[in-house]
PDB file of C-alpha atoms in Angstrom:
ATOM      1  CA  ASN A   1     -12.902 -26.089  65.922  1.00 64.00           C
ATOM      2  CA  ALA A   2     -10.565 -26.435  62.877  1.00 72.00           C
ATOM      3  CA  VAL A   3     -10.094 -22.747  62.176  1.00 68.00           C
ATOM      4  CA  LEU A   4      -9.088 -21.938  65.596  1.00 63.00           C
ATOM      5  CA  ALA A   5      -6.725 -25.063  65.829  1.00 72.00           C
ATOM      6  CA  GLU A   6      -5.198 -23.851  62.597  1.00 72.00           C
ATOM      7  CA  GLY A   7      -4.803 -20.313  63.378  1.00 67.00           C
ATOM      8  CA  GLN A   8      -3.130 -21.411  66.713  1.00 67.00           C
ATOM      9  CA  ARG A   9      -0.865 -23.882  64.754  1.00 71.00           C
ATOM     10  CA  VAL A  10       0.493 -20.987  62.627  1.00 70.00           C
ATOM     11  CA  LEU A  11       0.810 -18.902  65.478  1.00 66.00           C
ATOM     12  CA  ILE A  12       2.745 -21.001  67.696  1.00 65.00           C
ATOM     13  CA  ALA A  13       5.361 -21.317  64.796  1.00 67.00           C
ATOM     14  CA  ASP A  14       6.424 -17.751  65.208  1.00 75.00           C
ATOM     15  CA  PRO A  15       7.994 -17.506  68.848  1.00 71.00           C
ATOM     16  CA  ALA A  16       8.908 -13.816  68.112  1.00 81.00           C
ATOM     17  CA  ARG A  17       5.243 -12.914  67.949  1.00 85.00           C
ATOM     18  CA  PHE A  18       5.275 -11.459  71.420  1.00 89.00           C
ATOM     19  CA  ASP A  19       8.533  -9.437  71.105  1.00 92.00           C
ATOM     20  CA  GLY A  20       8.187  -5.663  71.159  1.00 93.00           C
ATOM     21  CA  VAL A  21       4.309  -5.535  72.144  1.00 95.00           C
ATOM     22  CA  ALA A  22       3.267  -2.352  73.922  1.00 96.00           C
ATOM     23  CA  VAL A  23      -0.208  -1.970  72.774  1.00 96.00           C
ATOM     24  CA  ILE A  24      -2.631  -4.797  72.558  1.00 96.00           C
ATOM     25  CA  GLY A  25      -6.374  -4.982  71.395  1.00 94.00           C
ATOM     26  CA  VAL A  26      -8.874  -7.270  72.455  1.00 95.00           C
ATOM     27  CA  ASP A  27     -12.319  -8.127  70.950  1.00 91.00           C
ATOM     28  CA  GLU A  28     -14.507 -11.237  70.544  1.00 87.00           C
ATOM     29  CA  HIS A  29     -15.216 -12.982  67.172  1.00 84.00           C
ATOM     30  CA  VAL A  30     -18.457 -15.135  66.507  1.00 81.00           C
ATOM     31  CA  TRP A  31     -18.404 -18.140  64.536  1.00 74.00           C
ATOM     32  CA  ARG A  32     -21.964 -18.164  63.349  1.00 69.00           C
ATOM     33  CA  HIS A  33     -21.666 -21.217  61.179  1.00 67.00           C
ATOM     34  CA  THR A  34     -20.766 -23.600  63.917  1.00 63.00           C
ATOM     35  CA  ARG A  35     -23.354 -25.612  65.738  1.00 64.00           C
ATOM     36  CA  ARG A  36     -21.641 -27.115  68.620  1.00 67.00           C
ATOM     37  CA  GLY A  37     -19.421 -25.800  71.509  1.00 62.00           C
ATOM     38  CA  ASP A  38     -18.592 -22.088  72.332  1.00 63.00           C
ATOM     39  CA  LYS A  39     -19.222 -19.868  69.168  1.00 79.00           C
ATOM     40  CA  TYR A  40     -17.009 -17.003  70.692  1.00 85.00           C
ATOM     41  CA  VAL A  41     -13.409 -16.645  70.302  1.00 87.00           C
ATOM     42  CA  THR A  42     -11.413 -13.859  72.248  1.00 91.00           C
ATOM     43  CA  VAL A  43      -8.967 -12.500  69.721  1.00 92.00           C
ATOM     44  CA  ILE A  44      -5.917 -10.370  71.033  1.00 94.00           C
ATOM     45  CA  ILE A  45      -3.932  -8.453  68.604  1.00 93.00           C
ATOM     46  CA  ASP A  46      -0.766  -6.447  68.599  1.00 94.00           C
ATOM     47  CA  LEU A  47      -1.453  -2.706  67.901  1.00 94.00           C
ATOM     48  CA  THR A  48       2.045  -1.508  68.528  1.00 95.00           C
ATOM     49  CA  PRO A  49       2.708  -1.070  64.815  1.00 94.00           C
ATOM     50  CA  VAL A  50      -0.303   0.780  64.185  1.00 92.00           C
ATOM     51  CA  ARG A  51       0.447   3.195  67.142  1.00 93.00           C
ATOM     52  CA  ASP A  52       3.924   3.908  65.851  1.00 94.00           C
ATOM     53  CA  GLY A  53       2.927   4.204  62.187  1.00 94.00           C
ATOM     54  CA  THR A  54       5.301   1.197  61.152  1.00 94.00           C
ATOM     55  CA  GLY A  55       2.803  -1.543  59.664  1.00 93.00           C
ATOM     56  CA  PRO A  56      -0.446  -3.135  60.417  1.00 93.00           C
ATOM     57  CA  ALA A  57      -1.741  -4.976  63.653  1.00 91.00           C
ATOM     58  CA  ARG A  58      -0.577  -8.485  64.087  1.00 89.00           C
ATOM     59  CA  LEU A  59      -2.656 -11.413  65.465  1.00 88.00           C
ATOM     60  CA  LEU A  60      -1.200 -12.421  68.845  1.00 91.00           C
ATOM     61  CA  ASP A  61      -3.525 -15.227  69.645  1.00 89.00           C
ATOM     62  CA  MET A  62      -7.142 -16.502  69.751  1.00 87.00           C
ATOM     63  CA  VAL A  63      -8.599 -18.060  73.020  1.00 88.00           C
ATOM     64  CA  GLU A  64     -11.841 -20.102  73.017  1.00 86.00           C
ATOM     65  CA  GLY A  65     -14.691 -18.175  74.768  1.00 84.00           C
ATOM     66  CA  ARG A  66     -15.484 -14.464  75.559  1.00 85.00           C
ATOM     67  CA  SER A  67     -15.338 -13.782  79.449  1.00 89.00           C
ATOM     68  CA  LYS A  68     -13.256 -11.981  81.695  1.00 93.00           C
ATOM     69  CA  LYS A  69     -11.587 -15.484  82.552  1.00 95.00           C
ATOM     70  CA  ALA A  70     -10.550 -16.143  79.248  1.00 93.00           C
ATOM     71  CA  PHE A  71      -8.712 -12.972  78.828  1.00 94.00           C
ATOM     72  CA  ALA A  72      -7.301 -12.848  82.321  1.00 96.00           C
ATOM     73  CA  ASP A  73      -6.269 -16.558  81.911  1.00 96.00           C
ATOM     74  CA  TRP A  74      -4.247 -15.439  78.667  1.00 95.00           C
ATOM     75  CA  LEU A  75      -2.732 -12.620  80.350  1.00 96.00           C
ATOM     76  CA  ALA A  76      -1.637 -14.430  83.446  1.00 96.00           C
ATOM     77  CA  GLN A  77       0.001 -16.747  81.205  1.00 95.00           C
ATOM     78  CA  ARG A  78       2.399 -14.053  79.766  1.00 95.00           C
ATOM     79  CA  PRO A  79       5.713 -13.473  81.634  1.00 94.00           C
ATOM     80  CA  GLN A  80       5.621 -10.588  84.113  1.00 95.00           C
ATOM     81  CA  GLU A  81       8.298  -8.732  82.085  1.00 95.00           C
ATOM     82  CA  TRP A  82       6.071  -8.899  78.977  1.00 95.00           C
ATOM     83  CA  ARG A  83       2.952  -7.714  81.032  1.00 96.00           C
ATOM     84  CA  ASP A  84       4.900  -4.768  82.533  1.00 96.00           C
ATOM     85  CA  ARG A  85       5.759  -3.665  78.920  1.00 96.00           C
ATOM     86  CA  VAL A  86       2.036  -3.186  78.049  1.00 97.00           C
ATOM     87  CA  ASP A  87       1.188   0.419  77.895  1.00 96.00           C
ATOM     88  CA  VAL A  88      -2.227   0.382  76.392  1.00 96.00           C
ATOM     89  CA  VAL A  89      -5.086  -2.083  75.994  1.00 96.00           C
ATOM     90  CA  ALA A  90      -7.548  -1.209  73.322  1.00 94.00           C
ATOM     91  CA  MET A  91     -11.209  -2.848  73.641  1.00 92.00           C
ATOM     92  CA  ASP A  92     -14.799  -2.678  73.043  1.00 87.00           C
ATOM     93  CA  GLY A  93     -17.474  -1.821  75.870  1.00 82.00           C
ATOM     94  CA  PHE A  94     -17.433  -5.534  77.381  1.00 86.00           C
ATOM     95  CA  SER A  95     -16.650  -4.963  81.134  1.00 88.00           C
ATOM     96  CA  GLY A  96     -15.179  -8.444  81.279  1.00 92.00           C
ATOM     97  CA  PHE A  97     -12.134  -7.479  79.024  1.00 93.00           C
ATOM     98  CA  LYS A  98     -11.720  -4.346  81.058  1.00 94.00           C
ATOM     99  CA  THR A  99     -11.636  -5.909  84.593  1.00 95.00           C
ATOM    100  CA  ALA A 100      -9.292  -8.637  83.316  1.00 95.00           C
ATOM    101  CA  ALA A 101      -6.872  -5.909  81.849  1.00 95.00           C
ATOM    102  CA  THR A 102      -7.199  -3.988  85.052  1.00 95.00           C
ATOM    103  CA  GLU A 103      -6.410  -6.841  87.339  1.00 95.00           C
ATOM    104  CA  GLU A 104      -3.465  -8.501  85.122  1.00 96.00           C
ATOM    105  CA  LEU A 105      -2.194  -5.124  83.798  1.00 96.00           C
ATOM    106  CA  PRO A 106      -2.536  -2.480  86.507  1.00 95.00           C
ATOM    107  CA  ASP A 107      -0.068   0.057  84.990  1.00 95.00           C
ATOM    108  CA  ALA A 108      -1.634  -0.164  81.371  1.00 96.00           C
ATOM    109  CA  ALA A 109      -4.421   2.249  80.350  1.00 95.00           C
ATOM    110  CA  THR A 110      -7.670   0.790  79.099  1.00 93.00           C
ATOM    111  CA  VAL A 111      -9.339   2.642  76.189  1.00 92.00           C
ATOM    112  CA  MET A 112     -11.971   1.800  73.992  1.00 84.00           C
ATOM    113  CA  ASP A 113     -11.085   1.022  70.449  1.00 78.00           C
ATOM    114  CA  PRO A 114     -11.851   3.610  67.666  1.00 73.00           C
ATOM    115  CA  PHE A 115     -14.610   1.613  65.892  1.00 77.00           C
ATOM    116  CA  HIS A 116     -16.585   1.215  69.019  1.00 73.00           C
ATOM    117  CA  VAL A 117     -16.159   5.031  70.124  1.00 72.00           C
ATOM    118  CA  VAL A 118     -17.578   5.935  66.647  1.00 82.00           C
ATOM    119  CA  ARG A 119     -20.370   3.799  66.862  1.00 81.00           C
ATOM    120  CA  LEU A 120     -21.251   4.949  70.351  1.00 80.00           C
ATOM    121  CA  ALA A 121     -21.138   8.586  69.225  1.00 83.00           C
ATOM    122  CA  GLY A 122     -23.285   7.624  66.233  1.00 86.00           C
ATOM    123  CA  ASN A 123     -25.914   6.090  68.435  1.00 86.00           C
ATOM    124  CA  ALA A 124     -25.989   9.176  70.761  1.00 88.00           C
ATOM    125  CA  LEU A 125     -26.184  11.372  67.762  1.00 89.00           C
ATOM    126  CA  ASP A 126     -29.079   9.345  66.323  1.00 89.00           C
ATOM    127  CA  GLU A 127     -30.890   9.302  69.436  1.00 90.00           C
ATOM    128  CA  CYS A 128     -30.452  13.020  70.104  1.00 91.00           C
ATOM    129  CA  ARG A 129     -31.863  13.649  66.428  1.00 88.00           C
ATOM    130  CA  ARG A 130     -34.826  11.410  67.310  1.00 89.00           C
ATOM    131  CA  ARG A 131     -35.566  13.472  70.374  1.00 90.00           C
ATOM    132  CA  VAL A 132     -35.570  16.797  68.499  1.00 90.00           C
ATOM    133  CA  GLN A 133     -37.599  15.480  65.746  1.00 88.00           C
ATOM    134  CA  LEU A 134     -40.081  14.162  67.975  1.00 88.00           C
ATOM    135  CA  ALA A 135     -40.212  17.537  69.904  1.00 88.00           C
ATOM    136  CA  THR A 136     -40.506  19.675  66.712  1.00 88.00           C
ATOM    137  CA  CYS A 137     -42.452  17.515  64.235  1.00 86.00           C
ATOM    138  CA  GLY A 138     -44.635  15.234  66.614  1.00 81.00           C
ATOM    139  CA  HIS A 139     -44.908  11.517  66.720  1.00 76.00           C
ATOM    140  CA  ARG A 140     -45.708  11.064  62.883  1.00 73.00           C
ATOM    141  CA  GLY A 141     -43.096  13.362  61.602  1.00 66.00           C
ATOM    142  CA  ARG A 142     -45.464  16.420  60.860  1.00 65.00           C
ATOM    143  CA  SER A 143     -45.990  19.832  62.648  1.00 59.00           C
TER     144      SER A 143
END
């Protein structure tokens, strides 16, 4: 995948990209326009500047695939002292990312990122509204 290769080339040119990382975020991206190979890419970002209020998130790496193994392998390739400095891993609700983070970063807190928290809360609120509306107005919305 040309986009993945170019992204990795640009990232690799910056050897200091892993310096000072204490909060990471992980999510997947789907390349819908590609026809061959794995359409998923696991994206790992540094959220430390966001937490500290010093700047925007920074892209750390992109790994082909979306699986526990893809993320766990990436974490295992980092030096132990780097892994020991990671305090928080923010992610969506995919259990593979959580399992990988728990296994490779046992002292880090795993949290759901704000986007997915808001989406889950919105879905729960919408489901509650539907139940109340059905109970009060009936199936067709009339009392």
